[in-house]
């Protein structure tokens, strides 16, 4: 098994302001533009970071939307619900974008964006699946029964969320998450997980010349 790669050092850049200059890293610059980025598995640390940024941006300007960019394979169900509930709690709109992938819980966050403001880039993929145990479970039969009921509850919650955001029936969602269902950008739009497939923020771009 290969060890995880070390995170590279973020570059810094200096920009001019009305009073002089200031030095920023990319994350600070994104935050100043009301952009929040999820580029890791959805775990407790990622959820805490996202929630803190959401709350800060809402406090700074409750009337302006926040953009959530997603490239994540998913992760913890509890961490996902914490971010999801915060998105619904905010007074400002949350615009979502998928670039790369949005899997499992990350797909729910993508779909939970403000209606009409959920986007996917053309090369991205979206995956829906049922919740699973994050680690092996040991214990007495009664303990295993508790875990089984909790897993069933999580599946019901996930089914309800996806049914709400896609407009599909709980039965159809339940069948879809029984095994991994993988969507390309257009299929995710047709299923109701996103509203728009966005190739560029430029209104019209000339085609590449033929080689």
Short mmCIF file of C-alpha atoms in Angstrom, two decimals:
data_model
loop_
_atom_site.label_atom_id
_atom_site.label_comp_id
_atom_site.label_asym_id
_atom_site.label_seq_id
_atom_site.Cartn_x
_atom_site.Cartn_y
_atom_site.Cartn_z
CA UNK A 1 0.00 0.00 0.00
CA UNK A 2 1.36 3.40 -0.95
CA UNK A 3 1.49 6.11 1.68
CA UNK A 4 -0.56 9.28 1.11
CA UNK A 5 1.24 12.03 -0.72
CA UNK A 6 2.23 15.10 1.27
CA UNK A 7 0.23 18.21 0.55
CA UNK A 8 2.12 20.75 -1.50
CA UNK A 9 2.82 24.23 -0.19
CA UNK A 10 0.18 26.69 -1.33
CA UNK A 11 1.55 29.57 -3.38
CA UNK A 12 0.97 33.10 -2.22
CA UNK A 13 0.40 36.19 -4.31
CA UNK A 14 0.27 39.91 -3.65
CA UNK A 15 -2.46 42.20 -4.91
CA UNK A 16 -2.91 45.93 -4.75
CA UNK A 17 -5.59 47.47 -2.55
CA UNK A 18 -6.80 51.01 -1.97
CA UNK A 19 -4.44 51.29 1.01
CA UNK A 20 -1.43 49.43 -0.34
CA UNK A 21 -0.93 45.70 -0.93
CA UNK A 22 -1.92 42.46 0.74
CA UNK A 23 -0.64 38.88 0.47
CA UNK A 24 -3.15 36.06 0.00
CA UNK A 25 -3.18 32.34 -0.65
CA UNK A 26 -5.74 30.82 -3.09
CA UNK A 27 -8.12 29.74 -0.29
CA UNK A 28 -8.27 33.24 1.17
CA UNK A 29 -8.89 34.72 -2.25
CA UNK A 30 -11.71 32.27 -2.94
CA UNK A 31 -13.30 33.04 0.42
CA UNK A 32 -13.17 36.76 -0.32
CA UNK A 33 -15.14 36.01 -3.50
CA UNK A 34 -17.69 33.96 -1.45
CA UNK A 35 -16.48 30.65 -2.88
CA UNK A 36 -16.17 27.59 -0.63
CA UNK A 37 -14.35 24.52 -1.94
CA UNK A 38 -14.80 20.88 -0.94
CA UNK A 39 -11.88 18.95 -2.42
CA UNK A 40 -11.42 16.20 0.18
CA UNK A 41 -13.47 13.33 1.59
CA UNK A 42 -16.43 14.56 3.65
CA UNK A 43 -15.19 13.94 7.20
CA UNK A 44 -15.50 15.77 10.50
CA UNK A 45 -12.65 18.14 9.73
CA UNK A 46 -13.95 19.03 6.27
CA UNK A 47 -17.46 19.54 7.66
CA UNK A 48 -16.20 21.86 10.40
CA UNK A 49 -14.22 23.91 7.87
CA UNK A 50 -17.19 24.21 5.51
CA UNK A 51 -19.65 25.12 8.24
CA UNK A 52 -17.33 27.80 9.62
CA UNK A 53 -16.91 29.34 6.18
CA UNK A 54 -20.63 29.24 5.46
CA UNK A 55 -21.48 30.92 8.75
CA UNK A 56 -18.81 33.57 8.29
CA UNK A 57 -20.00 34.44 4.78
CA UNK A 58 -23.65 34.59 5.83
CA UNK A 59 -22.75 36.93 8.70
CA UNK A 60 -20.64 39.11 6.38
CA UNK A 61 -23.45 39.58 3.82
CA UNK A 62 -26.71 37.64 4.34
CA UNK A 63 -28.15 38.78 1.02
CA UNK A 64 -25.39 37.53 -1.31
CA UNK A 65 -25.22 33.91 -2.48
CA UNK A 66 -22.37 31.55 -1.60
CA UNK A 67 -20.83 29.19 -4.16
CA UNK A 68 -19.87 25.64 -3.13
CA UNK A 69 -17.45 23.91 -5.51
CA UNK A 70 -17.26 20.13 -5.08
CA UNK A 71 -14.66 17.54 -6.08
CA UNK A 72 -15.14 14.79 -3.53
CA UNK A 73 -15.84 11.06 -3.51
CA UNK A 74 -18.02 11.39 -0.40
CA UNK A 75 -17.32 10.14 3.10
CA UNK A 76 -19.01 10.23 6.50
CA UNK A 77 -22.81 10.30 6.53
CA UNK A 78 -22.88 12.30 9.78
CA UNK A 79 -20.43 14.87 8.40
CA UNK A 80 -22.51 15.18 5.23
CA UNK A 81 -25.74 15.80 7.17
CA UNK A 82 -24.01 18.48 9.26
CA UNK A 83 -23.01 20.39 6.11
CA UNK A 84 -26.36 19.72 4.45
CA UNK A 85 -28.34 21.06 7.41
CA UNK A 86 -26.12 24.15 7.57
CA UNK A 87 -26.77 24.85 3.87
CA UNK A 88 -30.52 24.74 4.52
CA UNK A 89 -30.15 26.84 7.67
CA UNK A 90 -28.41 29.73 5.91
CA UNK A 91 -30.43 32.77 4.90
CA UNK A 92 -28.40 33.19 1.70
CA UNK A 93 -28.63 31.03 -1.43
CA UNK A 94 -26.00 28.33 -1.92
CA UNK A 95 -24.98 27.76 -5.54
CA UNK A 96 -23.33 24.37 -6.15
CA UNK A 97 -20.84 23.25 -8.79
CA UNK A 98 -19.40 19.79 -9.42
CA UNK A 99 -16.01 19.57 -11.07
CA UNK A 100 -14.29 16.18 -11.12
CA UNK A 101 -16.72 14.13 -9.08
CA UNK A 102 -19.41 14.20 -6.43
CA UNK A 103 -19.89 10.79 -4.86
CA UNK A 104 -22.26 9.52 -2.17
CA UNK A 105 -22.67 12.28 0.45
CA UNK A 106 -21.00 14.84 -1.83
CA UNK A 107 -23.71 14.12 -4.43
CA UNK A 108 -26.35 15.02 -1.83
CA UNK A 109 -24.61 18.34 -1.12
CA UNK A 110 -24.50 19.05 -4.85
CA UNK A 111 -28.22 18.34 -5.22
CA UNK A 112 -29.06 20.36 -2.09
CA UNK A 113 -28.02 23.64 -3.70
CA UNK A 114 -30.57 26.36 -4.35
CA UNK A 115 -32.99 25.23 -7.10
CA UNK A 116 -31.93 26.58 -10.47
CA UNK A 117 -28.39 27.18 -9.23
CA UNK A 118 -26.97 23.64 -9.26
CA UNK A 119 -24.29 23.09 -11.87
CA UNK A 120 -21.99 20.35 -13.18
CA UNK A 121 -19.03 20.63 -15.53
CA UNK A 122 -19.19 18.39 -18.61
CA UNK A 123 -16.36 16.03 -17.64
CA UNK A 124 -17.56 15.42 -14.08
CA UNK A 125 -19.36 12.38 -12.72
CA UNK A 126 -21.92 12.04 -9.95
CA UNK A 127 -22.41 8.83 -7.97
CA UNK A 128 -25.28 7.95 -5.64
CA UNK A 129 -25.08 4.99 -3.28
CA UNK A 130 -26.58 3.77 -0.03
CA UNK A 131 -24.83 4.53 3.27
CA UNK A 132 -22.43 1.90 4.58
CA UNK A 133 -20.63 1.24 7.82
CA UNK A 134 -17.44 3.26 8.10
CA UNK A 135 -15.60 0.52 10.02
CA UNK A 136 -16.17 -3.12 11.09
CA UNK A 137 -18.69 -3.58 13.88
CA UNK A 138 -18.07 -5.93 16.79
CA UNK A 139 -20.24 -6.79 19.76
CA UNK A 140 -23.18 -8.74 21.06
CA UNK A 141 -26.18 -9.56 18.85
CA UNK A 142 -28.15 -6.74 20.48
CA UNK A 143 -25.35 -4.29 19.59
CA UNK A 144 -25.35 -5.49 15.98
CA UNK A 145 -29.11 -5.02 15.88
CA UNK A 146 -28.71 -1.39 16.97
CA UNK A 147 -26.17 -0.79 14.22
CA UNK A 148 -28.45 -2.43 11.64
CA UNK A 149 -31.36 -0.20 12.63
CA UNK A 150 -29.15 2.88 12.48
CA UNK A 151 -27.94 1.91 9.00
CA UNK A 152 -31.56 1.49 7.89
CA UNK A 153 -32.42 4.91 9.33
CA UNK A 154 -29.54 6.53 7.44
CA UNK A 155 -30.68 4.95 4.21
CA UNK A 156 -34.19 6.28 4.74
CA UNK A 157 -32.84 9.78 5.45
CA UNK A 158 -30.65 9.68 2.33
CA UNK A 159 -33.54 8.43 0.21
CA UNK A 160 -35.72 11.27 1.47
CA UNK A 161 -33.09 13.89 0.71
CA UNK A 162 -32.51 12.70 -2.85
CA UNK A 163 -36.23 12.33 -3.49
CA UNK A 164 -36.78 15.93 -2.34
CA UNK A 165 -34.03 17.39 -4.52
CA UNK A 166 -34.57 15.32 -7.67
CA UNK A 167 -38.37 15.19 -7.65
CA UNK A 168 -38.28 11.41 -8.02
CA UNK A 169 -40.22 8.96 -5.89
CA UNK A 170 -38.61 7.43 -2.78
CA UNK A 171 -39.08 4.01 -4.37
CA UNK A 172 -37.12 5.02 -7.45
CA UNK A 173 -34.34 6.54 -5.34
CA UNK A 174 -34.23 3.48 -3.10
CA UNK A 175 -33.76 1.23 -6.12
CA UNK A 176 -31.10 3.56 -7.53
CA UNK A 177 -28.91 3.51 -4.41
CA UNK A 178 -29.06 -0.26 -3.94
CA UNK A 179 -25.89 -0.39 -6.03
CA UNK A 180 -23.63 2.48 -7.12
CA UNK A 181 -25.38 4.48 -9.85
CA UNK A 182 -22.92 6.55 -11.87
CA UNK A 183 -24.05 9.56 -13.89
CA UNK A 184 -22.15 11.63 -16.39
CA UNK A 185 -22.99 15.33 -16.51
CA UNK A 186 -25.99 15.08 -18.82
CA UNK A 187 -27.40 12.05 -17.01
CA UNK A 188 -27.07 13.86 -13.64
CA UNK A 189 -29.04 16.74 -15.13
CA UNK A 190 -31.73 14.42 -16.50
CA UNK A 191 -32.03 12.65 -13.14
CA UNK A 192 -32.56 15.96 -11.35
CA UNK A 193 -29.34 16.10 -9.34
CA UNK A 194 -28.31 19.35 -11.06
CA UNK A 195 -29.99 22.01 -13.15
CA UNK A 196 -27.31 22.97 -15.66
CA UNK A 197 -24.29 21.52 -17.46
CA UNK A 198 -21.82 24.40 -17.69
CA UNK A 199 -18.89 24.25 -20.09
CA UNK A 200 -17.60 27.77 -19.53
CA UNK A 201 -18.45 31.02 -17.78
CA UNK A 202 -17.75 32.72 -21.10
CA UNK A 203 -21.13 33.10 -22.90
CA UNK A 204 -19.83 31.76 -26.21
CA UNK A 205 -16.43 30.34 -27.06
CA UNK A 206 -15.24 29.54 -30.59
CA UNK A 207 -14.65 25.85 -31.34
CA UNK A 208 -11.13 24.45 -31.40
CA UNK A 209 -9.63 24.59 -34.89
CA UNK A 210 -9.41 21.28 -36.73
CA UNK A 211 -6.00 19.66 -36.65
#
